[in-house]
Tab-separated table of C-alpha atoms and ligand atoms in Angstrom:
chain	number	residue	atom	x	y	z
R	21	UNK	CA	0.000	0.000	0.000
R	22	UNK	CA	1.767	3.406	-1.293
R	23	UNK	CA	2.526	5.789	2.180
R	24	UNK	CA	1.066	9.416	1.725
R	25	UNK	CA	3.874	11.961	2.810
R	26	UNK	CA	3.514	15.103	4.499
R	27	UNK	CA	4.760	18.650	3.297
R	28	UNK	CA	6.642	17.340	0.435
R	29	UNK	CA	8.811	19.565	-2.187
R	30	UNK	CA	7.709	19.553	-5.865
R	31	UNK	CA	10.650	21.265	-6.879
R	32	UNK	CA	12.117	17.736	-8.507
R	33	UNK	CA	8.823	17.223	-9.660
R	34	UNK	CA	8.227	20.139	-12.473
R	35	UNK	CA	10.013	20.681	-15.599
R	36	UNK	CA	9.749	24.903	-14.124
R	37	UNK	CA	11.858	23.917	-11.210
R	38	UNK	CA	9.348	26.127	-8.682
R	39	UNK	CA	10.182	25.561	-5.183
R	40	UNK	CA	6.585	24.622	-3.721
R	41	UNK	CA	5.190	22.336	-1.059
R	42	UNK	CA	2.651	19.734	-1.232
R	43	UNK	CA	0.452	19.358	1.422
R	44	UNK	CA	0.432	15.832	1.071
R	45	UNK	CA	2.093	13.582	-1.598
R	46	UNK	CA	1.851	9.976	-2.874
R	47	UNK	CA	2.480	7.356	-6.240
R	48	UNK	CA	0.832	4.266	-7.180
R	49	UNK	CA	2.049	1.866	-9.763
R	50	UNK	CA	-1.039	0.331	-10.704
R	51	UNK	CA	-4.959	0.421	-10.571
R	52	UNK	CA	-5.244	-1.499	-7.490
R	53	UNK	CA	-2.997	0.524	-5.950
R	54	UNK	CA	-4.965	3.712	-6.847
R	55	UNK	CA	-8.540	2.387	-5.828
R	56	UNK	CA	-6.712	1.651	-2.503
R	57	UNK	CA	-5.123	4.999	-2.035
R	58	UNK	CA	-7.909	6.785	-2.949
R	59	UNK	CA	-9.897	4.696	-0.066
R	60	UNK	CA	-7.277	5.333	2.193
R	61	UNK	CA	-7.796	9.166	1.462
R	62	UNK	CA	-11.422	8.799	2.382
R	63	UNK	CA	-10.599	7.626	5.140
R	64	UNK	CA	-8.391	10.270	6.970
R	65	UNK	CA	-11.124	12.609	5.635
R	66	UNK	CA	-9.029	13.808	2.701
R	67	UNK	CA	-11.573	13.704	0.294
R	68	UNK	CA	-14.014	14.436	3.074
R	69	UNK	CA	-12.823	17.846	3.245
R	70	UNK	CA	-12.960	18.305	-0.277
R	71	UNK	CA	-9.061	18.819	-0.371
R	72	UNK	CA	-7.787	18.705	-4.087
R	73	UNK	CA	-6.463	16.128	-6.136
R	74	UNK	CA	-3.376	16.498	-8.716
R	75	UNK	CA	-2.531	14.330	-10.772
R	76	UNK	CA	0.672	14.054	-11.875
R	77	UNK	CA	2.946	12.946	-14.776
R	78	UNK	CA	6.590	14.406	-15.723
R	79	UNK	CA	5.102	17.872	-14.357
R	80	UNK	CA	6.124	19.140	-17.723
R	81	UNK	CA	3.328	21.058	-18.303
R	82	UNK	CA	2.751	23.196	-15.029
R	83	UNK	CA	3.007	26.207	-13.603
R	84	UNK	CA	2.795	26.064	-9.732
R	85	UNK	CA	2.239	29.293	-8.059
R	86	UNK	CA	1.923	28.591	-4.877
R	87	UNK	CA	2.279	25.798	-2.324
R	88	UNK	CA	-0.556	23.079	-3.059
R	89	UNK	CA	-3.097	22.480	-0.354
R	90	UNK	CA	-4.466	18.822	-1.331
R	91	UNK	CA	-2.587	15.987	-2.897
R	92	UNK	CA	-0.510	15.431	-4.940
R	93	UNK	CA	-0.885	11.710	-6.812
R	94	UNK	CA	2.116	10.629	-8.872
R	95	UNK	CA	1.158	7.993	-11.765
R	96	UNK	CA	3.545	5.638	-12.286
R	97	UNK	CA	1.601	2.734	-13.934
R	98	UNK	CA	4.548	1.069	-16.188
R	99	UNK	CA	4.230	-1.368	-19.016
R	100	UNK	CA	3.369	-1.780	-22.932
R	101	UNK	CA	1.148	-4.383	-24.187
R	102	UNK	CA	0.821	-5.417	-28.156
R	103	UNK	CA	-2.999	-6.178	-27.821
R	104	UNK	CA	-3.369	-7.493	-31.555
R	105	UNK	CA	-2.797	-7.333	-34.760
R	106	UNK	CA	-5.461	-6.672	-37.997
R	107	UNK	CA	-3.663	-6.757	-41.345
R	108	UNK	CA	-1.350	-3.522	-41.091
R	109	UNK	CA	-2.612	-2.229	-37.592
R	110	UNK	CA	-1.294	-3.204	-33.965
R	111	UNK	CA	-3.115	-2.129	-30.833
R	112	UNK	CA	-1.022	-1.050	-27.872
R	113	UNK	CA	-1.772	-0.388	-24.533
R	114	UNK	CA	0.721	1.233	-22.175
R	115	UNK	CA	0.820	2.142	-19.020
R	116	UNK	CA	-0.151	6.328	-18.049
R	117	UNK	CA	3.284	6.222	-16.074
R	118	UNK	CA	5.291	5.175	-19.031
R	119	UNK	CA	7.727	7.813	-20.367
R	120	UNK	CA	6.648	9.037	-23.502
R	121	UNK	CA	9.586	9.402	-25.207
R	122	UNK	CA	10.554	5.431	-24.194
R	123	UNK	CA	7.436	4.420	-25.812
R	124	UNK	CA	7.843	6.403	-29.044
R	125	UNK	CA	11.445	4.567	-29.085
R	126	UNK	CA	9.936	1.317	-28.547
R	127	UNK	CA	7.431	2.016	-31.329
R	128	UNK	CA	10.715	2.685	-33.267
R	129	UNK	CA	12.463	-0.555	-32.439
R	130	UNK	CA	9.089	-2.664	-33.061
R	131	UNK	CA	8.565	-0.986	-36.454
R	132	UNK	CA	5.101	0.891	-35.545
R	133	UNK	CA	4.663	3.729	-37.158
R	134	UNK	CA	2.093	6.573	-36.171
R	135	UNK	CA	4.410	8.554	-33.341
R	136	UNK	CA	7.590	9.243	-35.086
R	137	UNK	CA	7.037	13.054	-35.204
R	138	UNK	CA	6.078	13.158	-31.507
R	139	UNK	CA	9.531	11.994	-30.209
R	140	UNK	CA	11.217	13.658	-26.891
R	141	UNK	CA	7.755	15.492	-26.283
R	142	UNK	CA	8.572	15.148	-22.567
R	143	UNK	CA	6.175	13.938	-20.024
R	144	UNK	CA	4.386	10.523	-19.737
R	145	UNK	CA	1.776	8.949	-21.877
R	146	UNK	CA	-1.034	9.160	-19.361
R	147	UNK	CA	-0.907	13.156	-20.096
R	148	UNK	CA	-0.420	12.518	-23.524
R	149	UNK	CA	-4.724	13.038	-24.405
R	150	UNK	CA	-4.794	15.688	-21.842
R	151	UNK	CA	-3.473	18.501	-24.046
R	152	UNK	CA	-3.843	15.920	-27.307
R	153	UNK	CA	-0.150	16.302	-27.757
R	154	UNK	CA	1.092	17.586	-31.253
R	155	UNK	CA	4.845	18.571	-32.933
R	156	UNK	CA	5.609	18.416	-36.475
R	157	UNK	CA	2.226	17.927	-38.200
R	158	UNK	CA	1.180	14.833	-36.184
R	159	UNK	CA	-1.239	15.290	-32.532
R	160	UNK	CA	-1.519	12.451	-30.876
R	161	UNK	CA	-5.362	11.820	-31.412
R	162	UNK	CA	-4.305	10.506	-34.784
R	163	UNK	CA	-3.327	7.175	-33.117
R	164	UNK	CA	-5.530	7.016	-29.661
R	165	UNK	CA	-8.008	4.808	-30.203
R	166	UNK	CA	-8.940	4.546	-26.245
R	167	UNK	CA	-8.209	5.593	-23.379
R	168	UNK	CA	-8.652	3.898	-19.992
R	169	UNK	CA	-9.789	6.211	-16.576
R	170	UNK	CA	-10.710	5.754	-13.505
R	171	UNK	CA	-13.526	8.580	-11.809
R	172	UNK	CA	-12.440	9.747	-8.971
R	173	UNK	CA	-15.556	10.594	-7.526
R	174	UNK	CA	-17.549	7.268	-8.692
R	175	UNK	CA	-14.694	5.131	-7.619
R	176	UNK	CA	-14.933	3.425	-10.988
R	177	UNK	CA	-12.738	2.532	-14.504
R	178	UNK	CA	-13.930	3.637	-17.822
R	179	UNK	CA	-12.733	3.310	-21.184
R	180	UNK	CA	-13.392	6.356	-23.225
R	181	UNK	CA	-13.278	5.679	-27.141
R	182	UNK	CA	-11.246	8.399	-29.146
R	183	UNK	CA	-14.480	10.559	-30.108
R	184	UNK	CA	-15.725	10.536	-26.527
R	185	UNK	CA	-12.631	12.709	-25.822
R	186	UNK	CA	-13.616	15.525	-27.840
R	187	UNK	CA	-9.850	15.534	-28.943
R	188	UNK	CA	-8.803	19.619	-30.644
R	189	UNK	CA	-5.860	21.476	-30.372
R	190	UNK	CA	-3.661	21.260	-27.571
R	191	UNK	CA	-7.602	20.458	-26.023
R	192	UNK	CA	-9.421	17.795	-24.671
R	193	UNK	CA	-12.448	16.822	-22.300
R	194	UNK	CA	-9.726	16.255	-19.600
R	195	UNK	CA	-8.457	19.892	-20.059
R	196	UNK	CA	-12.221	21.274	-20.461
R	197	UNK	CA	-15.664	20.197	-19.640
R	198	UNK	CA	-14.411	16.861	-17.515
R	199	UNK	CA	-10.821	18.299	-15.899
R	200	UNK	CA	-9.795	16.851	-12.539
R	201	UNK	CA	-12.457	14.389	-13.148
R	202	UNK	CA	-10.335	10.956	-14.230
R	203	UNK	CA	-7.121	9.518	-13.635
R	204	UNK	CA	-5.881	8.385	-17.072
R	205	UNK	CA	-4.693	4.785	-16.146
R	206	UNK	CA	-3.466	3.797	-19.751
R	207	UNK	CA	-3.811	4.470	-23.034
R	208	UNK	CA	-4.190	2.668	-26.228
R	209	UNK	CA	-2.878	3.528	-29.761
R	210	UNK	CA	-3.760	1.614	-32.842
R	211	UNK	CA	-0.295	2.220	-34.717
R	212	UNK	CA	0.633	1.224	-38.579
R	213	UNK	CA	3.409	-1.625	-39.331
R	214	UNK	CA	3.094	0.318	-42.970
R	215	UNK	CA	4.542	3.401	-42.708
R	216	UNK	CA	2.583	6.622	-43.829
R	217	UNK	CA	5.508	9.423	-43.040
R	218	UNK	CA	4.563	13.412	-42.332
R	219	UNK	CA	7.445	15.308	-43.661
R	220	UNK	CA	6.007	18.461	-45.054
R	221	UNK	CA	5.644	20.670	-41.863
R	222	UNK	CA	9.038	23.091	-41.103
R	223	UNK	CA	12.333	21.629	-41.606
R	224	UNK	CA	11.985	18.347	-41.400
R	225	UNK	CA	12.716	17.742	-45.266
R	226	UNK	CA	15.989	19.580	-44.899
R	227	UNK	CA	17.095	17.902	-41.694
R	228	UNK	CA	16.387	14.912	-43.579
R	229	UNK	CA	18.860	16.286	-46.599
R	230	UNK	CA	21.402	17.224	-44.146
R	231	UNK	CA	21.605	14.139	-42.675
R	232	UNK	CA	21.932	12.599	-46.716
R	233	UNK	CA	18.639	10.275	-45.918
R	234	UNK	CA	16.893	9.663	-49.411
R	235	UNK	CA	14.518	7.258	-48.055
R	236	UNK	CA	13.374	7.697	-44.700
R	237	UNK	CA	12.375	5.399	-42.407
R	238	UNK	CA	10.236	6.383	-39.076
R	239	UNK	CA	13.831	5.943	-37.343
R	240	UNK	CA	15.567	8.582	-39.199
R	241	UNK	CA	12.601	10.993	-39.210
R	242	UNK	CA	12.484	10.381	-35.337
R	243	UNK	CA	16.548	11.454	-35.231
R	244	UNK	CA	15.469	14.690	-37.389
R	245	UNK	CA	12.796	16.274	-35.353
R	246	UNK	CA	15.125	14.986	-31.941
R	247	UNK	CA	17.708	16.930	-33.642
R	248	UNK	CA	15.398	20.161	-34.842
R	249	UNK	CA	13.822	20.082	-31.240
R	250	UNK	CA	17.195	20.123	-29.127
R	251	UNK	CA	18.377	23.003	-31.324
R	252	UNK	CA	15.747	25.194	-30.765
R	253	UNK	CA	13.731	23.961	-27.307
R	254	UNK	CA	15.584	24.378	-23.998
R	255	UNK	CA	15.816	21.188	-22.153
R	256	UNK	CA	14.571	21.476	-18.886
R	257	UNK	CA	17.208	19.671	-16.699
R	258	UNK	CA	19.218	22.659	-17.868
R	259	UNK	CA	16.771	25.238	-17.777
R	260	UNK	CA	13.354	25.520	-16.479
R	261	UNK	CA	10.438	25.810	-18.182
R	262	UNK	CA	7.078	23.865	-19.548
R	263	UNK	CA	7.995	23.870	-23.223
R	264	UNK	CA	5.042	26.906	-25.245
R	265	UNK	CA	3.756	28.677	-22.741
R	266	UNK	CA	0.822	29.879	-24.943
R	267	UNK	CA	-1.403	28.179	-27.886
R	268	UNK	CA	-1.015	29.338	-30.999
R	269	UNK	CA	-3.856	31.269	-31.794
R	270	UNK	CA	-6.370	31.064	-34.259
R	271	UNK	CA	-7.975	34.551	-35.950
R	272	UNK	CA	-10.240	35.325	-38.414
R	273	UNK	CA	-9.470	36.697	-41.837
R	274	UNK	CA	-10.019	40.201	-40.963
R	275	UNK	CA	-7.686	40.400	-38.151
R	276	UNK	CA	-5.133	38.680	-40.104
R	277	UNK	CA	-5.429	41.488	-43.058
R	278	UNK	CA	-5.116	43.955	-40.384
R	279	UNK	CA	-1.936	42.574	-39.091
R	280	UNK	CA	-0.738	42.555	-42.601
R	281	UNK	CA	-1.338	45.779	-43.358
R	282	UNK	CA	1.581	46.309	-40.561
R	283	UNK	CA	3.733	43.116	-40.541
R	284	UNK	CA	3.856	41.762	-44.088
R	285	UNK	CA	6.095	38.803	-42.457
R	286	UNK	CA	3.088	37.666	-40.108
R	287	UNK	CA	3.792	33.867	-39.401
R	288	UNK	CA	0.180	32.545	-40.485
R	289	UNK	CA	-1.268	28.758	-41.710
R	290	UNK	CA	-4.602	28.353	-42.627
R	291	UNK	CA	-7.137	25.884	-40.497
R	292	UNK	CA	-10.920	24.689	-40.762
R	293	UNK	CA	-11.756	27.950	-38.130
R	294	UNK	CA	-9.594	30.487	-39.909
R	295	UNK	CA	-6.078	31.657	-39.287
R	296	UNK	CA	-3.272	30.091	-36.823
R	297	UNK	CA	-0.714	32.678	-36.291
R	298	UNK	CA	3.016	31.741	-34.766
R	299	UNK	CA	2.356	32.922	-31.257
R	300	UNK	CA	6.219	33.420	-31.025
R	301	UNK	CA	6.244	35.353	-33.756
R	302	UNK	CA	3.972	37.816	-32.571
R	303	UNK	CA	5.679	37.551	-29.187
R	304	UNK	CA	8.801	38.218	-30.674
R	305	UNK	CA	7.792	41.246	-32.768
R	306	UNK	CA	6.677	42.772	-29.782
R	307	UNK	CA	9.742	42.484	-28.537
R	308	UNK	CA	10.041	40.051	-25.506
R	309	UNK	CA	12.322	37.543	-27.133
R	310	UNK	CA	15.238	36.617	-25.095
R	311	UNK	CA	14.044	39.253	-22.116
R	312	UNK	CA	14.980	38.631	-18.488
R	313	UNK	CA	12.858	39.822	-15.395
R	314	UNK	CA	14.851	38.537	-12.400
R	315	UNK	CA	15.091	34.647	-12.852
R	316	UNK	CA	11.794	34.390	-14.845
R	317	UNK	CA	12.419	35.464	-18.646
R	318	UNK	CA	11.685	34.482	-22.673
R	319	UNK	CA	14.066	32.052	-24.538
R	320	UNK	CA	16.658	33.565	-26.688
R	321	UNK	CA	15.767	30.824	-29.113
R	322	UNK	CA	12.009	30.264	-29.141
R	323	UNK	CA	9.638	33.334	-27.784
R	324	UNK	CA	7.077	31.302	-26.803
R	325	UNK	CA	9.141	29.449	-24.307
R	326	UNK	CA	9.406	30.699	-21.138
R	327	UNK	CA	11.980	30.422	-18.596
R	328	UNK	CA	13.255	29.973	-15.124
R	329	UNK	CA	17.238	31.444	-15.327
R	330	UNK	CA	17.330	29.870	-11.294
R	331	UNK	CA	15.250	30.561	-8.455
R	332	UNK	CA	12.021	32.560	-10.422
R	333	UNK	CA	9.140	32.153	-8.367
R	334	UNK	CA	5.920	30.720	-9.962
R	335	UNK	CA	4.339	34.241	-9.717
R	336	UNK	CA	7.145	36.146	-11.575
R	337	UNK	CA	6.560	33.830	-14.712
R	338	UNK	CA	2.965	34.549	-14.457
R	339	UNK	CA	3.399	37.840	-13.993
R	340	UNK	CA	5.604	37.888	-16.967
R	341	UNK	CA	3.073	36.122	-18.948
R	342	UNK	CA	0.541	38.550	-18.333
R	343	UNK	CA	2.693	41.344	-19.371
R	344	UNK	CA	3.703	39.150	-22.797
R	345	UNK	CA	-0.223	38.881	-23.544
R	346	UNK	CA	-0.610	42.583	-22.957
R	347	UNK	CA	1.070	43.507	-24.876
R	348	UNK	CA	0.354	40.963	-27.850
R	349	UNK	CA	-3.561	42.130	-27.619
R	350	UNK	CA	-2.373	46.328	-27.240
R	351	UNK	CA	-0.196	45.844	-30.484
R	352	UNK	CA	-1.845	43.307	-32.647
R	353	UNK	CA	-5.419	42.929	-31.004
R	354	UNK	CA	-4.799	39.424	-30.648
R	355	UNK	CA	-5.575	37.249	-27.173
R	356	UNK	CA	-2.764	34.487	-26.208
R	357	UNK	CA	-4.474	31.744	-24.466
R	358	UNK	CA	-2.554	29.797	-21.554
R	359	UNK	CA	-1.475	26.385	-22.631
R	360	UNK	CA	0.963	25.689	-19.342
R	361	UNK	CA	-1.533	24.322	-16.826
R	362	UNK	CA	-1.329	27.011	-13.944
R	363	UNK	CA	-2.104	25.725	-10.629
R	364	UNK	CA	-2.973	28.657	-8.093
S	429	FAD	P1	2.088	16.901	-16.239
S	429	FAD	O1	2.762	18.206	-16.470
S	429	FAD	O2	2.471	16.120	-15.045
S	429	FAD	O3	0.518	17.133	-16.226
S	429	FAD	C1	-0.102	17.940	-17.206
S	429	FAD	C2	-1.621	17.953	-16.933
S	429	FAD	O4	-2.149	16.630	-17.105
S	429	FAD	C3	-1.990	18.331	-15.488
S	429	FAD	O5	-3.221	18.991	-15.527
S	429	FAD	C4	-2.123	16.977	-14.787
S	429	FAD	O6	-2.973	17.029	-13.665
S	429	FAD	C5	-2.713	16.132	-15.889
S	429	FAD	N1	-2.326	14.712	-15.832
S	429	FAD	C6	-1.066	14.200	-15.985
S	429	FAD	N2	-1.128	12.858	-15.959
S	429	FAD	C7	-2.420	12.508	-15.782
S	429	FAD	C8	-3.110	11.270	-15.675
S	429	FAD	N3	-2.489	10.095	-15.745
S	429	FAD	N4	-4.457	11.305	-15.470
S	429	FAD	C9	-5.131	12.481	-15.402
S	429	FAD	N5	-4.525	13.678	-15.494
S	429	FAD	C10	-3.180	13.698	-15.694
S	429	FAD	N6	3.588	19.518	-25.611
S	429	FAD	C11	3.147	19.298	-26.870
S	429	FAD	O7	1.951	19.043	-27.087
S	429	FAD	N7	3.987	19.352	-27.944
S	429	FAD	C12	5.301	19.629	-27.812
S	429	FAD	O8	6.034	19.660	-28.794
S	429	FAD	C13	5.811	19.868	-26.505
S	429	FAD	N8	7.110	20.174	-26.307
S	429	FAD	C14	7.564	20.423	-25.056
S	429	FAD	C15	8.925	20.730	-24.892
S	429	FAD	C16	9.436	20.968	-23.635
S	429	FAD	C17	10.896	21.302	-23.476
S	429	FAD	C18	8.579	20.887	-22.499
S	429	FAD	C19	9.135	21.095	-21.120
S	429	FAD	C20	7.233	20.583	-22.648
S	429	FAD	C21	6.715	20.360	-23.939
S	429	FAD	N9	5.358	20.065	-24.149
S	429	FAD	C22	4.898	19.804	-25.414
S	429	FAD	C23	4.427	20.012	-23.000
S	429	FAD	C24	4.435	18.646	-22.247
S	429	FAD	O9	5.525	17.873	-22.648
S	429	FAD	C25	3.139	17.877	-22.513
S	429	FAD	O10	2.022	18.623	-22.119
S	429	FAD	C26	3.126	16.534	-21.774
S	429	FAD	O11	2.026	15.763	-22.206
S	429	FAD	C27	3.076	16.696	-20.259
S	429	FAD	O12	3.254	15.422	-19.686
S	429	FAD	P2	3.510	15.267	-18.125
S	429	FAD	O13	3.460	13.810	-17.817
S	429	FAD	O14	4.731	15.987	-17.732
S	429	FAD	O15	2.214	15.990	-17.551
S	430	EPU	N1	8.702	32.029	-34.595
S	430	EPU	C1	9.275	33.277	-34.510
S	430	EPU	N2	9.971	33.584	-33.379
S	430	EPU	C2	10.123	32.716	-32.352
S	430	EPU	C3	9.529	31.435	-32.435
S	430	EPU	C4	8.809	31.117	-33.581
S	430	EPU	O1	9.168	34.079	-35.426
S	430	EPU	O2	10.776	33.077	-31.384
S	430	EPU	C5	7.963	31.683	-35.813
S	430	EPU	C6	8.870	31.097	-36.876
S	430	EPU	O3	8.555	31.682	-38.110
S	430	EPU	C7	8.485	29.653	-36.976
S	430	EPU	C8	7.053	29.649	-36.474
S	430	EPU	O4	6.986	30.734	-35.542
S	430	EPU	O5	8.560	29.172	-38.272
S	430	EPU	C9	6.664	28.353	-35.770
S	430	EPU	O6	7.636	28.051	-34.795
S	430	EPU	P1	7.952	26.534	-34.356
S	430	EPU	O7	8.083	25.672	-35.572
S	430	EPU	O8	9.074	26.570	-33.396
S	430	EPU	O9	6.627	26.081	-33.666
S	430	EPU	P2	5.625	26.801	-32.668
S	430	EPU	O10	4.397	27.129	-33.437
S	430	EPU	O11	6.295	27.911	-31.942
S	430	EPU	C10	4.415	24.588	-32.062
S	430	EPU	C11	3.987	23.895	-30.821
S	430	EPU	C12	5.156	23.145	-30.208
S	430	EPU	C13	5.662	22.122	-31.227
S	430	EPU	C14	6.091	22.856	-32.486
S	430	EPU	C15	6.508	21.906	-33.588
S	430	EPU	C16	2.123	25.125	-29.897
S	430	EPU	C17	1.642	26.041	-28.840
S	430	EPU	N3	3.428	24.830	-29.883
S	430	EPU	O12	5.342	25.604	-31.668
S	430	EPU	O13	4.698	22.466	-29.062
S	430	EPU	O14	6.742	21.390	-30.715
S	430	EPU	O15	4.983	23.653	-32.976
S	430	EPU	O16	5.382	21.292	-34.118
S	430	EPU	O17	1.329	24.683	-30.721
S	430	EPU	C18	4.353	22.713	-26.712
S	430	EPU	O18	3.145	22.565	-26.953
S	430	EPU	O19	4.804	22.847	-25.563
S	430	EPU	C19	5.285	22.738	-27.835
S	430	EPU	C20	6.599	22.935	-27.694
């Protein structure tokens, strides 16, 4: 039976680095061990009192602000499963607590293609539909095919198809309407043993060039985009931070015209609701890129990254980020929506 801790530091436990307490702090490696801690919170009143649950993965995509009053519940549910096989498609199910990156290598080494242009996303696969991951033309609701909860509440497991997730950009029902309401206990991907490659989005096609591949296989596109992201993304052991801070967002036609009256470079691609601008782009035109407040600040590289330099606060990056989207909306008219999932 996993121990809950008292007063624990989540510092190792975010990709931000943010010095803050948990109130109290636990992991389970499996179901079982979940349905039992979650009793066990019942009863020393935890859930009683209505204290808060979080969830966590890699804490690679949160912004703590200030010491959390609940608990804190690690996942670490391991293991991959081949399922079965139908003509060119094998189902997978692995475990929520299962690296990401390790799985998108083992899909490499078991010839499964499908997640080749997701590789070193960090984080772990159980908060892989939370956000409905996505790099280099390929989101990961383009291979989910279910994914299995447990309701905290109801005390009970579910298995929610792919469409009952409501899967979008960087946007699910876990992020929206049903957030806080599941554990995701494991996930399961229906991947291709025939290989259907994306190459066409940003440099992938000269990566590929540069590294004299004629032919690619999901292996050498996986070394590419490894080798475009770790150019350009800072990795957090180094440096602190939870990867875009913002979602790209998406305008209409009109706004876009205006900004091109102004800024005939505007970074733009056209989607089924209109017009996705490069939120670093406009970040960087207004001229944050590379700007340090204290310890919190905007990578040199990438201006939609930001950063912790050392000891920034949770508050100072937020504060920061409020500033950034100020300004965005005061010059261009344009709103930057949160993607980092700030916990208050
Ligand atoms: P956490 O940060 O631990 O959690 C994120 C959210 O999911 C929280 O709300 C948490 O409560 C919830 N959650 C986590 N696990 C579970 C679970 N099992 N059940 C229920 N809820 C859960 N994202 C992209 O989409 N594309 C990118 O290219 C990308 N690049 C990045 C690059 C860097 C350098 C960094 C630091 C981050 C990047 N991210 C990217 C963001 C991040 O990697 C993803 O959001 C990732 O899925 C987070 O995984 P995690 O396990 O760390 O989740
Ligand atoms: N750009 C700038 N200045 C900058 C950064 C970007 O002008 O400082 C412009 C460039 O023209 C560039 C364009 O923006 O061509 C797009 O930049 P990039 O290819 O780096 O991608 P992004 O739109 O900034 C998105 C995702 C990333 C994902 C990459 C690759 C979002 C919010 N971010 O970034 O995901 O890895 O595309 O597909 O959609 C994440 O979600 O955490 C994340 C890192």
């Amino acid at each position: 039976m996993p121990q809950i801790q008292k007063d624990i530091s989540l510092k190792a436990f975010n990709s931000f680095h943010i010095e803050v307490k948990a109130a109290f702090f636990s992991s389970f490696e499996s179901v079982n061990e979940l349905e039992l801690l979650i009793d066990s919170l019942d009863h020393v009143k935890l859930t009683e009192s209505s204290l808060p649950i979080l969830v966590l993965g890699g804490g690679s995509n949160m912004l703590f602000i200030s010491d959390f009053d609940g608990v804190v519940l690690q996942n670490k549910i391991r293991g991959i499963h081949m399922l079965s096989t139908e003509n060119d498609t094998v189902l997978v199910e692995v475990g929520a607590g299962v690296i990401w990156h390790d799985f998108v290598l083992y899909c490499i080494e078991n010839g499964l293609g499908g997640v080749e242009n997701l590789s070193l996303i960090p984080g772990t696969v159980g908060a892989s539909p939370i956000q409905n991951i996505g790099a280099y033309g390929v989101e990961v609701k383009d291979v989910i095919e279910e994914v299995h909860v447990y309701n905290i509440k109801e005390k009970k497991q579910n298995v929610l198809k792919n469409s009952d997730c409501k899967f979008a950009y960087r946007s699910s029902i876990f992020k929206t309407t049903d957030k806080n309401k599941f554990v995701i206990t494991s996930v399961v991907f229906r991947l291709s043993t025939t290989h259907e490659l994306h190459l066409d989005y940003g440099a992938i096609r000269d990566e590929l060039k540069r590294m004299h591949v004629e032919n690619p296989s999901i292996k050498n596109v996986s070394d590419a985009i490894v080798h475009i992201r770790s150019s350009k993304l800072p990795d957090p052991a180094k440096i602190g931070n939870a990867g875009s801070f913002f979602k790209n967002p998406v305008v209409s036609e009109k706004i876009l015209d205006a900004i091109k009256l102004k800024y005939e470079d505007v970074v733009f691609n056209k989607v089924d609701e209109g017009y996705k601008l490069a939120a670093g782009w406009l970040i960087e035109k207004a001229g944050w890129k590379g700007v340090r407040k204290g310890d919190s600040g905007v990578h040199e590289k990438q201006a939609l990254v930001l950063v912790n330099h050392g000891n920034a606060l949770g508050a100072e990056i937020l504060e920061l980020a409020n500033k950034i989207q100020a300004s965005v909306f005061d010059i261009f008219g344009v709103e930057l929506e949160t993607e980092v999932n700030v916990i208050q």
